[in-house]
mmCIF file of the C-alpha atoms, coordinates in Angstrom:
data_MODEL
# 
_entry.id   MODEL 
# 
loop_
_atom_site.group_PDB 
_atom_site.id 
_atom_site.type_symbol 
_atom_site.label_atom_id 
_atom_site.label_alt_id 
_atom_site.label_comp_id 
_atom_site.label_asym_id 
_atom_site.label_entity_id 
_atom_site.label_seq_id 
_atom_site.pdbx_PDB_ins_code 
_atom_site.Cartn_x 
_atom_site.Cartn_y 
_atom_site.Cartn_z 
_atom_site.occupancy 
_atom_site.B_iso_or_equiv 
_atom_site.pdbx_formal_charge 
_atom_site.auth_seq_id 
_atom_site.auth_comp_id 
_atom_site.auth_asym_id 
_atom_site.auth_atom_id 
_atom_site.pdbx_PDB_model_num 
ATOM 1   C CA . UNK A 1 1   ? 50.460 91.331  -112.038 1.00 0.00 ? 1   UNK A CA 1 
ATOM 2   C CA . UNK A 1 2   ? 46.800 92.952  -111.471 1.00 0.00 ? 2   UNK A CA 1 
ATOM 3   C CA . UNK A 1 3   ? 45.097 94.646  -113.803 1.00 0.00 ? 3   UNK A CA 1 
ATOM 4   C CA . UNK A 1 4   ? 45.828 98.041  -112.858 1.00 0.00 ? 4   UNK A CA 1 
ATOM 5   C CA . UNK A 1 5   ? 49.436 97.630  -113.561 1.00 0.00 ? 5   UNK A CA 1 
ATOM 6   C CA . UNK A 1 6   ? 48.785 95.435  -116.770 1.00 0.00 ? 6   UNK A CA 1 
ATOM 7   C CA . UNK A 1 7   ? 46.597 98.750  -117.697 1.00 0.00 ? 7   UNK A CA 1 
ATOM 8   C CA . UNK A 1 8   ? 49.046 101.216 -116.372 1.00 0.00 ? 8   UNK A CA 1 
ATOM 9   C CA . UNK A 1 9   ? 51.686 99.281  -118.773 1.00 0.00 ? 9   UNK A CA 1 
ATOM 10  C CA . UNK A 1 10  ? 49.565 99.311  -122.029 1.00 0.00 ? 10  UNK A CA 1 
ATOM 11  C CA . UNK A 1 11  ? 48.512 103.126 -121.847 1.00 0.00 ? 11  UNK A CA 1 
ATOM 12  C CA . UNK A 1 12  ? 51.952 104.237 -121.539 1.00 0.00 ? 12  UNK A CA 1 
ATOM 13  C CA . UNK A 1 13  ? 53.622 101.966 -124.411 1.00 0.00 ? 13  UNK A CA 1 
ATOM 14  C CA . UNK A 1 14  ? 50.442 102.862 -126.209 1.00 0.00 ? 14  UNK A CA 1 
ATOM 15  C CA . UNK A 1 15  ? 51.581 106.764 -125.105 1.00 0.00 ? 15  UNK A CA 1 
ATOM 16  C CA . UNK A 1 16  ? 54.785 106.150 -126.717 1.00 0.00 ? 16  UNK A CA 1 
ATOM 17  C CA . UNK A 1 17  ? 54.125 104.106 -130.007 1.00 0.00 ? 17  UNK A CA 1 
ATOM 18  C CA . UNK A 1 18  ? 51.504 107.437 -130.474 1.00 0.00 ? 18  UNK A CA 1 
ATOM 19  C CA . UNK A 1 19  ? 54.184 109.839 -130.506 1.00 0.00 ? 19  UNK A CA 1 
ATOM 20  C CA . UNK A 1 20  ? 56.593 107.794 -132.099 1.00 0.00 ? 20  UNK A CA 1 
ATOM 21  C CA . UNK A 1 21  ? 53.752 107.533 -134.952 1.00 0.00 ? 21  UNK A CA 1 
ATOM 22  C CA . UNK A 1 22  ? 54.261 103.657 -135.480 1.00 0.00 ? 22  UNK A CA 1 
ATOM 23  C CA . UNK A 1 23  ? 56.908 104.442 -137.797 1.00 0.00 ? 23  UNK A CA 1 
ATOM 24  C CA . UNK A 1 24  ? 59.760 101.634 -136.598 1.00 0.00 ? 24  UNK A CA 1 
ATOM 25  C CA . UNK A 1 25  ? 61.770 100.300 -139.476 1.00 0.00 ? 25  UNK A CA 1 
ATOM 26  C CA . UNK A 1 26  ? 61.282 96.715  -140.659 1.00 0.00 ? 26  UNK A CA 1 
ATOM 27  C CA . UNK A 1 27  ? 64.792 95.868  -139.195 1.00 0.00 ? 27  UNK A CA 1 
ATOM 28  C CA . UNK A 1 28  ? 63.503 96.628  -135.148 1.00 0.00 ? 28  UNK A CA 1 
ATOM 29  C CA . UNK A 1 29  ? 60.117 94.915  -136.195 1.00 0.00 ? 29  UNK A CA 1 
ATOM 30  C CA . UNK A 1 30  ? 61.983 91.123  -136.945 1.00 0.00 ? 30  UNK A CA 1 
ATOM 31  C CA . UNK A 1 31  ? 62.114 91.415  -140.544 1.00 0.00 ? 31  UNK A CA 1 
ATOM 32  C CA . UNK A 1 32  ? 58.316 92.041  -141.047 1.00 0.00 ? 32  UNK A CA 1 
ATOM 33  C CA . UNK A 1 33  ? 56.070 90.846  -138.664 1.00 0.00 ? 33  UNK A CA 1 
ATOM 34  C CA . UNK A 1 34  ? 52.603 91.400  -139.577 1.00 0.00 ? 34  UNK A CA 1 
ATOM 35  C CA . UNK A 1 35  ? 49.363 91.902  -137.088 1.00 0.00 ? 35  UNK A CA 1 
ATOM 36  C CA . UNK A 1 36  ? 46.561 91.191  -140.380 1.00 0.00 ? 36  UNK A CA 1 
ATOM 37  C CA . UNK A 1 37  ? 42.475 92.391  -139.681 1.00 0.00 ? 37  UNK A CA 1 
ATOM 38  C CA . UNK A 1 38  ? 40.833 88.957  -139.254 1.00 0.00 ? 38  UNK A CA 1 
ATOM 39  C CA . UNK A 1 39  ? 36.945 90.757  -138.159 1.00 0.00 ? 39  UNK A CA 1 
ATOM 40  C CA . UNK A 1 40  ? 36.107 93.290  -136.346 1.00 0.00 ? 40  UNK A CA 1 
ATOM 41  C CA . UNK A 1 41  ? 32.355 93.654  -135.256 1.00 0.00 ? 41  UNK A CA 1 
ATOM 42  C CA . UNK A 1 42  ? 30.069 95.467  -132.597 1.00 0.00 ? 42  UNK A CA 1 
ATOM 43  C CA . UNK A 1 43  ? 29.627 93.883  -129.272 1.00 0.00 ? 43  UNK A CA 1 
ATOM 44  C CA . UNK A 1 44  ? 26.077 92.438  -128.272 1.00 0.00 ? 44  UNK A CA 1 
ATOM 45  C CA . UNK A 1 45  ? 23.713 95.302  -127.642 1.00 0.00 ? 45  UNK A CA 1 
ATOM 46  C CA . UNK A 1 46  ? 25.634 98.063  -128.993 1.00 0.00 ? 46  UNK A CA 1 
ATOM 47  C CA . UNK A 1 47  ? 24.321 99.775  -132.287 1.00 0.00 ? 47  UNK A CA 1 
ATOM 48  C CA . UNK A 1 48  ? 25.294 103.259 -133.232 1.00 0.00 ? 48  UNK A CA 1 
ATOM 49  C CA . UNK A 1 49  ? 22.998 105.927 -132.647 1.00 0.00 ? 49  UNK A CA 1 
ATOM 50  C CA . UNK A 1 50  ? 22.947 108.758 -135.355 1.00 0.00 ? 50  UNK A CA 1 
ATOM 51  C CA . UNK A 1 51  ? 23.127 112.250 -133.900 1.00 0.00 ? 51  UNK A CA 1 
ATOM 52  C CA . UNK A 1 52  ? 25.633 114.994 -134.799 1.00 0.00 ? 52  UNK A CA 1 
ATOM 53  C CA . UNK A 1 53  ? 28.167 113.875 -132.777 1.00 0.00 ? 53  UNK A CA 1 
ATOM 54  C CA . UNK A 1 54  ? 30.187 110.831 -133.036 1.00 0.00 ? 54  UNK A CA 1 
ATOM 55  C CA . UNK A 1 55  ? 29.325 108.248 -130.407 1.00 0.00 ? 55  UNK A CA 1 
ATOM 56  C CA . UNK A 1 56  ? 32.410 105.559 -129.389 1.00 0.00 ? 56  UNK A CA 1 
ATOM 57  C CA . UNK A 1 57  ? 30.848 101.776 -129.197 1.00 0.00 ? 57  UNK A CA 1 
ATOM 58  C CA . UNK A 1 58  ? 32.808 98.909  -128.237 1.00 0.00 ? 58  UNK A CA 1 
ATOM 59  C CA . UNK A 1 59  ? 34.002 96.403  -130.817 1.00 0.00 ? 59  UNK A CA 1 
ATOM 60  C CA . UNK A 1 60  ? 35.786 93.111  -131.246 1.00 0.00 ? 60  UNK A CA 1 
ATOM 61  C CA . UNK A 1 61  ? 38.729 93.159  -132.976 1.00 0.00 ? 61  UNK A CA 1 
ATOM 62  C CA . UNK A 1 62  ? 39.920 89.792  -133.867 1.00 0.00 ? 62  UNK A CA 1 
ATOM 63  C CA . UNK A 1 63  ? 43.577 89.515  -135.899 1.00 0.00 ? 63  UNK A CA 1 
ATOM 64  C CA . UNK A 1 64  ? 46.555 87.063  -136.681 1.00 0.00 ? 64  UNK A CA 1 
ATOM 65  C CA . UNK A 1 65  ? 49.532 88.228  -135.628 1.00 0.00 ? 65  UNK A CA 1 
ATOM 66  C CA . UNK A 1 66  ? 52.363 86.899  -137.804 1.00 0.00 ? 66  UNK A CA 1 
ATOM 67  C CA . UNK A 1 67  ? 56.164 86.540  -137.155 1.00 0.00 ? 67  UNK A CA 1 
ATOM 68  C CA . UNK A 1 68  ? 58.942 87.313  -139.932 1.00 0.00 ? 68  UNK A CA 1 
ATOM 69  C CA . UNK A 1 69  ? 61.631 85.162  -140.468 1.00 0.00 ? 69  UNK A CA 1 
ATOM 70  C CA . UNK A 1 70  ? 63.196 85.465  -137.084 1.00 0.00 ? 70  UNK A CA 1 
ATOM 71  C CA . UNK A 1 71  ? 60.951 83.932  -134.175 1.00 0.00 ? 71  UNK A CA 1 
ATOM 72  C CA . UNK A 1 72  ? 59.406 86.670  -131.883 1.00 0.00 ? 72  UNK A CA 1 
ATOM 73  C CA . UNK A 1 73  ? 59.898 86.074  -128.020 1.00 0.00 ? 73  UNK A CA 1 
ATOM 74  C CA . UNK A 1 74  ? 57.173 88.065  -125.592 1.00 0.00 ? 74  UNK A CA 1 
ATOM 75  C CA . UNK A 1 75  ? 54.941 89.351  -128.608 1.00 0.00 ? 75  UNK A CA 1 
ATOM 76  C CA . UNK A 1 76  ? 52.670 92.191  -127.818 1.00 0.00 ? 76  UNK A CA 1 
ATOM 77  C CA . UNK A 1 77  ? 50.265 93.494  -130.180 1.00 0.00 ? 77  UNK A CA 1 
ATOM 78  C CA . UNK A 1 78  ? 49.096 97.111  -129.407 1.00 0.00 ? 78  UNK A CA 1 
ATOM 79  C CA . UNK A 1 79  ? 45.704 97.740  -130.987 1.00 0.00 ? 79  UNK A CA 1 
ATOM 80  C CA . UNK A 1 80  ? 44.777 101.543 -131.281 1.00 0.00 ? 80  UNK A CA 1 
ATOM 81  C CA . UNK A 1 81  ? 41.247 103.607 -133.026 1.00 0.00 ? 81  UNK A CA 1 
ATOM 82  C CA . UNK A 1 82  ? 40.163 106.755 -132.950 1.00 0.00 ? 82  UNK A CA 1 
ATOM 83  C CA . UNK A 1 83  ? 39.506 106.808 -129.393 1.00 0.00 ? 83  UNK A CA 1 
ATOM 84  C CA . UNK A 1 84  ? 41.111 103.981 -127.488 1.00 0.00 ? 84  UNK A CA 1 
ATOM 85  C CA . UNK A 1 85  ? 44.366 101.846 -127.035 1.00 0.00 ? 85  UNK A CA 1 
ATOM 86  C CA . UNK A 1 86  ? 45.148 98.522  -125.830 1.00 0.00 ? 86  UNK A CA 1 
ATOM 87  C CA . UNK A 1 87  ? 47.505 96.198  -125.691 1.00 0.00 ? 87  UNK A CA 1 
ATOM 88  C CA . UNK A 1 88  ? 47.309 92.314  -126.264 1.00 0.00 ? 88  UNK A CA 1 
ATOM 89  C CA . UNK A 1 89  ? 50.441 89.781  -125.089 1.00 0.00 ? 89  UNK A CA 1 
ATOM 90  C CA . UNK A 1 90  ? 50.458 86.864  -127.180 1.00 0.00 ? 90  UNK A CA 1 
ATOM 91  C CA . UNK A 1 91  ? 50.401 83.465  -124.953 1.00 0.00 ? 91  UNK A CA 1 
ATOM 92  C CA . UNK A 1 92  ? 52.889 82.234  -126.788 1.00 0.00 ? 92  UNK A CA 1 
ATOM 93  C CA . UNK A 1 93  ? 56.189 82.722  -128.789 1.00 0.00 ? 93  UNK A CA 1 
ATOM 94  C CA . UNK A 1 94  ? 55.920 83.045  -132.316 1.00 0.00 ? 94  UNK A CA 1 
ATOM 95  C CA . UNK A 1 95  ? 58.316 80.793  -134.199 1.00 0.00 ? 95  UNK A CA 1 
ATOM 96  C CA . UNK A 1 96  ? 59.404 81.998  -137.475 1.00 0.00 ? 96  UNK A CA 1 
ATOM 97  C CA . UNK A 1 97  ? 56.438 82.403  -140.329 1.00 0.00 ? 97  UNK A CA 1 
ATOM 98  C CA . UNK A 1 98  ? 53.631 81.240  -137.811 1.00 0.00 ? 98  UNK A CA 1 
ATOM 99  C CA . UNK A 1 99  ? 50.716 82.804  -136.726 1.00 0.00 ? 99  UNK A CA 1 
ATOM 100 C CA . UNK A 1 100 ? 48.516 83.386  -133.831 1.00 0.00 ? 100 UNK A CA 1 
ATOM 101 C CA . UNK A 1 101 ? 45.050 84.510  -133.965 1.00 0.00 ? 101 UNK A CA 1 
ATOM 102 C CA . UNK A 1 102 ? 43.710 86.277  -131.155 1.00 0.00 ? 102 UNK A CA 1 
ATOM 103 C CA . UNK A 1 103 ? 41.061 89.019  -129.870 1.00 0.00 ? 103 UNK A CA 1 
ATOM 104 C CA . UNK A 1 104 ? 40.863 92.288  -127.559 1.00 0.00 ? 104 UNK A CA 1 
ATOM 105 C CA . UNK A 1 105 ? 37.499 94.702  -127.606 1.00 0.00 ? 105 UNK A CA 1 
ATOM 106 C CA . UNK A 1 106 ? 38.302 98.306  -128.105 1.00 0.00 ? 106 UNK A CA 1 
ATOM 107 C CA . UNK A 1 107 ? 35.864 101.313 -128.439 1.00 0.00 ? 107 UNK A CA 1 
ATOM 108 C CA . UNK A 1 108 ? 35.974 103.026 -131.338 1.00 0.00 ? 108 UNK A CA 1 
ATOM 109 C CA . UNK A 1 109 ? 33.896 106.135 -133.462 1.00 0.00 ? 109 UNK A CA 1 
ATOM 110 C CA . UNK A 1 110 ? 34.843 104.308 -136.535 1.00 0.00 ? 110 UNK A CA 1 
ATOM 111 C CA . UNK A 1 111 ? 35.959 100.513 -136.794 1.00 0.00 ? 111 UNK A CA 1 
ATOM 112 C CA . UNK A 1 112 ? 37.610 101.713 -140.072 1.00 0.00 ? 112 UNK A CA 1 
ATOM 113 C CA . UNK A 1 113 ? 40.159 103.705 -137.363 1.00 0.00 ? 113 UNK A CA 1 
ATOM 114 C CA . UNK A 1 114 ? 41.231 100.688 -135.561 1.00 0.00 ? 114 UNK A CA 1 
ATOM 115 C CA . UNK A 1 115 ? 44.162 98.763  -136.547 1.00 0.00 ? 115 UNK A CA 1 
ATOM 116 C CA . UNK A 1 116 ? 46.988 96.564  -134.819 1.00 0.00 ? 116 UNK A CA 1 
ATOM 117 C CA . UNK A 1 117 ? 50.928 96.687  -134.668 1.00 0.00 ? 117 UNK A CA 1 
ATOM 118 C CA . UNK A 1 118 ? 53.260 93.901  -133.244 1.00 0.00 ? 118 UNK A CA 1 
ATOM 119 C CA . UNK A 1 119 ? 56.197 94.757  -130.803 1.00 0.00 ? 119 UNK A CA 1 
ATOM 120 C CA . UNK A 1 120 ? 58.784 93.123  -129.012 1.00 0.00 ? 120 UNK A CA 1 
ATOM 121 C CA . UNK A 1 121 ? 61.050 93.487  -126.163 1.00 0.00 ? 121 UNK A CA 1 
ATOM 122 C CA . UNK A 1 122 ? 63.901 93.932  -128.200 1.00 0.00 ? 122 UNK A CA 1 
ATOM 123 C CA . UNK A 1 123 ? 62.101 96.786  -129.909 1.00 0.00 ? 123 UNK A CA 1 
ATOM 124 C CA . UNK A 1 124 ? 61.247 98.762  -126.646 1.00 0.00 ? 124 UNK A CA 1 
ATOM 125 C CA . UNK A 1 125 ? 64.594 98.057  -125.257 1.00 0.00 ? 125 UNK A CA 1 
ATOM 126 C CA . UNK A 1 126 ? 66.160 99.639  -128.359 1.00 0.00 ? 126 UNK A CA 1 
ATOM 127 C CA . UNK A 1 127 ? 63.740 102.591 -128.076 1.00 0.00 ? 127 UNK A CA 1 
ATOM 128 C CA . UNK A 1 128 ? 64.458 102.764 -124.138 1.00 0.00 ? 128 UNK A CA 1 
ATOM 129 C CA . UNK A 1 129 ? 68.580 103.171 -125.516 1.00 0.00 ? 129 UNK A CA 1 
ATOM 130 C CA . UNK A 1 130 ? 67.520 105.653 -127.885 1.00 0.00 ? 130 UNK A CA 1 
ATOM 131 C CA . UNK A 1 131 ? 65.475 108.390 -125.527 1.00 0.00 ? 131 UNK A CA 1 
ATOM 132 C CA . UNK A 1 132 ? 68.029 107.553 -122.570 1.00 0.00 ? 132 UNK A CA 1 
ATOM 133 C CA . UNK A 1 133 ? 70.665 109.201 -124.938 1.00 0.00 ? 133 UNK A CA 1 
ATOM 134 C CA . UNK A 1 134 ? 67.796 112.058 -125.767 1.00 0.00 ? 134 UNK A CA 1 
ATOM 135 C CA . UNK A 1 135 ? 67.699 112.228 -121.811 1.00 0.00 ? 135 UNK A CA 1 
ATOM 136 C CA . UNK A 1 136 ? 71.626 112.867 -121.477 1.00 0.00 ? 136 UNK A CA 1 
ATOM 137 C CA . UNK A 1 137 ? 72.159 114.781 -124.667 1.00 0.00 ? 137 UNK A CA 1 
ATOM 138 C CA . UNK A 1 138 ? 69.555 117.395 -123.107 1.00 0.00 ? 138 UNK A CA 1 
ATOM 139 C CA . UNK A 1 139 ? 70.711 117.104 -119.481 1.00 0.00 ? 139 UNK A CA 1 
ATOM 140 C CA . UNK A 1 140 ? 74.727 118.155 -121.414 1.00 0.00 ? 140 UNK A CA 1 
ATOM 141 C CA . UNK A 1 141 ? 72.772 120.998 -123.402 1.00 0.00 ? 141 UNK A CA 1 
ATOM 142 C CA . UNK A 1 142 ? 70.737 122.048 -120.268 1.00 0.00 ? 142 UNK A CA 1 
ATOM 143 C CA . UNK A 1 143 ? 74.025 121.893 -117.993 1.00 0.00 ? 143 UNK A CA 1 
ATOM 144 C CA . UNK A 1 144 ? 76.165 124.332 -120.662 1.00 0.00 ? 144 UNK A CA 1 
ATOM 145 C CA . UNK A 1 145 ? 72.716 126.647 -121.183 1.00 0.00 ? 145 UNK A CA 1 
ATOM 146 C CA . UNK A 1 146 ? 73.188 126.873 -116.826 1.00 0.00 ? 146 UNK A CA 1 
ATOM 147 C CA . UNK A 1 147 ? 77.073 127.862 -117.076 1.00 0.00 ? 147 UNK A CA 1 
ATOM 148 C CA . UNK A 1 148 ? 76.266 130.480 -119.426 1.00 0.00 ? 148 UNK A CA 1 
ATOM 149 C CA . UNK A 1 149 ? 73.593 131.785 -117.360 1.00 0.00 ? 149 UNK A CA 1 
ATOM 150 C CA . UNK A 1 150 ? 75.520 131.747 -113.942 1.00 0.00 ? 150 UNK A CA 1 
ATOM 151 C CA . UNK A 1 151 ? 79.066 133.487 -116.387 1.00 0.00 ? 151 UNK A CA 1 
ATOM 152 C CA . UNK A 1 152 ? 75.809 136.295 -117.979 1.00 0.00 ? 152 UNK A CA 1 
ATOM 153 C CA . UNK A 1 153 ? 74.515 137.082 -114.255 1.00 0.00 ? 153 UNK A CA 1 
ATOM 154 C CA . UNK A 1 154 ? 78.429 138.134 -113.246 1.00 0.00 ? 154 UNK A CA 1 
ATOM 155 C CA . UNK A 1 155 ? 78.813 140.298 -115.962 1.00 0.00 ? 155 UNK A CA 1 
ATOM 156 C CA . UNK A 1 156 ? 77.762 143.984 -115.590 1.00 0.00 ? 156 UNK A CA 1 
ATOM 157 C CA . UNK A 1 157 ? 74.462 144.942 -116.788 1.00 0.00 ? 157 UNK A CA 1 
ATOM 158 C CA . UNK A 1 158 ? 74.144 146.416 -120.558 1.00 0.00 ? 158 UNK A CA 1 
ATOM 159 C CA . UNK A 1 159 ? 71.218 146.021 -122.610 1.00 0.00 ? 159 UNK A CA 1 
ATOM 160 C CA . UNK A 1 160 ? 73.148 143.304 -124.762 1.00 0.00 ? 160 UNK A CA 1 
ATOM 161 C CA . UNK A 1 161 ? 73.840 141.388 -121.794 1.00 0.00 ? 161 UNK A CA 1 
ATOM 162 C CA . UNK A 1 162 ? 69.643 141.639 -120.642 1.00 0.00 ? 162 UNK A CA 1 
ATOM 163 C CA . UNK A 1 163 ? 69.070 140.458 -124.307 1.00 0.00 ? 163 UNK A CA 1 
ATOM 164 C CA . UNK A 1 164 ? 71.355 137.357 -123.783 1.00 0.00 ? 164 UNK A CA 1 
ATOM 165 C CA . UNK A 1 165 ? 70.022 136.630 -120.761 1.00 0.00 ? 165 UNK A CA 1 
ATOM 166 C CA . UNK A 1 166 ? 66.465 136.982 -121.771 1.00 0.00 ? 166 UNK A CA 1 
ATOM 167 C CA . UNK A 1 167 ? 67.607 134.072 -124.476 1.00 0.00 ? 167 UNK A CA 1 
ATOM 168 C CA . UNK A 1 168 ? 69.190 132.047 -122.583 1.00 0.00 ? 168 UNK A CA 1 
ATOM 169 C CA . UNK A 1 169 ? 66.348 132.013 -119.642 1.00 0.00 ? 169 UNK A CA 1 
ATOM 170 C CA . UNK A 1 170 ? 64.053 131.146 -122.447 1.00 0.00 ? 170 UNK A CA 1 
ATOM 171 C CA . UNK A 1 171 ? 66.287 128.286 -123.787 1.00 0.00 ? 171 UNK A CA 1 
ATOM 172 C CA . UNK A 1 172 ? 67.007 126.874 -119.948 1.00 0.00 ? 172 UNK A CA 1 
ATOM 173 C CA . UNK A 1 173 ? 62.790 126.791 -119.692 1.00 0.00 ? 173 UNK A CA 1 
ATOM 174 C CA . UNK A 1 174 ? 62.411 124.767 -122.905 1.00 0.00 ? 174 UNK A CA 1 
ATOM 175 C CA . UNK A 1 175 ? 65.174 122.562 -121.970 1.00 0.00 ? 175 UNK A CA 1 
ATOM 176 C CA . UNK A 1 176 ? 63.492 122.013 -119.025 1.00 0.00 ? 176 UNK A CA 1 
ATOM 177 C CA . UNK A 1 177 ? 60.327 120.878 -120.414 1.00 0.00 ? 177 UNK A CA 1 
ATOM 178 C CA . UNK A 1 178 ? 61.662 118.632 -122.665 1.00 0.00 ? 178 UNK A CA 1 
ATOM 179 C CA . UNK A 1 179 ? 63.908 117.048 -119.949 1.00 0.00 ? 179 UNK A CA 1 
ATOM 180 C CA . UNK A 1 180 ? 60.683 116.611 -117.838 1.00 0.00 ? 180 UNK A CA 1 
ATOM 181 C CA . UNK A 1 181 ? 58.993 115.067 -121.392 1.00 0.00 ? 181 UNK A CA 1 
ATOM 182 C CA . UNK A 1 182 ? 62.007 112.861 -122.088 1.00 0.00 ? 182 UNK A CA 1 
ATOM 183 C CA . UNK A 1 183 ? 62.407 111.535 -118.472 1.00 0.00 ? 183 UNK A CA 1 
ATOM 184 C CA . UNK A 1 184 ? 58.909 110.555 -118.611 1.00 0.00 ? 184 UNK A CA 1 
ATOM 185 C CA . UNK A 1 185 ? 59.122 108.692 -121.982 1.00 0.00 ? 185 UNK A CA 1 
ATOM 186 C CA . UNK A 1 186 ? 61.892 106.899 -120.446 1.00 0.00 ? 186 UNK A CA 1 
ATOM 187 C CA . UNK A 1 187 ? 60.865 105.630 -117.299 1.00 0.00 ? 187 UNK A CA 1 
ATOM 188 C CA . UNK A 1 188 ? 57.385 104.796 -119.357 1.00 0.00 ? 188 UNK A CA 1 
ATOM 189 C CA . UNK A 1 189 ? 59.775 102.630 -121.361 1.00 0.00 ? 189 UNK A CA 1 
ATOM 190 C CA . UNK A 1 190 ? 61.691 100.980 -118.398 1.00 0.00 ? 190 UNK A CA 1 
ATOM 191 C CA . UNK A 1 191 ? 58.526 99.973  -117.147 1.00 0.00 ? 191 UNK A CA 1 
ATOM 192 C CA . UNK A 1 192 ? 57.098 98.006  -120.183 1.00 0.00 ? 192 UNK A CA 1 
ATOM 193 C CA . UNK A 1 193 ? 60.326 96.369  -119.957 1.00 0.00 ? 193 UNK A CA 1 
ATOM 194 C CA . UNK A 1 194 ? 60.604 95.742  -116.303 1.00 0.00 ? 194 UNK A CA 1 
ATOM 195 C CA . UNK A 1 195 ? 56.819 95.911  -115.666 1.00 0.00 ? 195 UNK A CA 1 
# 
């Protein structure tokens, strides 16, 4: 795997754990895994400079990544500040209760900003089930919003029909959009898994 696609891969789970806010219950996290702050500190030859605006400067970010009670197969830590996201695969399985320490650089405005989260196959894969159904339940909605659109443009013209079909126009063009956002989350998905 080169680095482009290792890249390509991190940005877009890092894409999705940012909308999904990091908010996965304990149960798709195995039973409370834990990614703790071990150090963080500034990489040689890069100080701050104080102007008005913030500056980004690279940092170390060093942290032990802990399993729950269930061991942890493929563990990925995705490590996220202000201005930056990366993602960190573990070497190694983590059996249940152990630890791994490990370390990824990461720019930052604030080291206070950056902080670490530990995922799992399993966990995509159940996120991957969960926007597929998004994907279908809008392609249904989107399919019934085109019906009633192709029944509207058959009827004769009245200004409640032009209201109707102003509404429904406007609903197919959302639809739309999300489909387009939805597909896109998915396939972003399929490829962490696959990737």
């Amino acid at each position: 795997m080169n680095n482009q696609t290792i890249m390509f891969a991190a940005i877009a789970l890092a894409s999705i754990l940012l909308i999904s806010g990091f908010n996965l219950p304990a149960v798709d996290a195995q039973l409370n895994p834990t990614v703790k702050k071990v150090k963080i500190a500034n990489v040689a030859g890069q100080a701050p400079i104080f102007q008005s605006e913030s500056r980004t400067i690279a940092y170390t970010y060093v942290f032990e990544a802990c399993a729950g009670d269930k061991p942890i197969r493929s563990p990925e830590v995705v490590v996220s500040s202000d201005s930056e996201v990366r993602s960190v695969k573990l070497a190694i399985d983590l059996s249940p209760n152990a630890c791994q320490v490990s370390a990824t650089q990461i720019k930052a405005a604030s080291p206070d900003t950056i902080k670490g989260k530990l995922f799992t196959k399993d966990t995509v894969t159940k996120m991957a089930n969960t926007a597929e159904k998004r994907l279908g339940d809008i392609k249904v909605l989107l399919s019934e919003r085109n019906t009633a659109l192709q029944k509207l443009v058959k009827s004769p013209d009245s200004p409640e029909n032009t209201s109707k079909l102003v509404k429904l126009s406007s609903e197919i063009v959302e639809l739309r959009k999300e489909l387009k956002d939805a597909r896109a989350e998915y396939y972003r998905l399929l490829f962490i898994i696959h990737g």
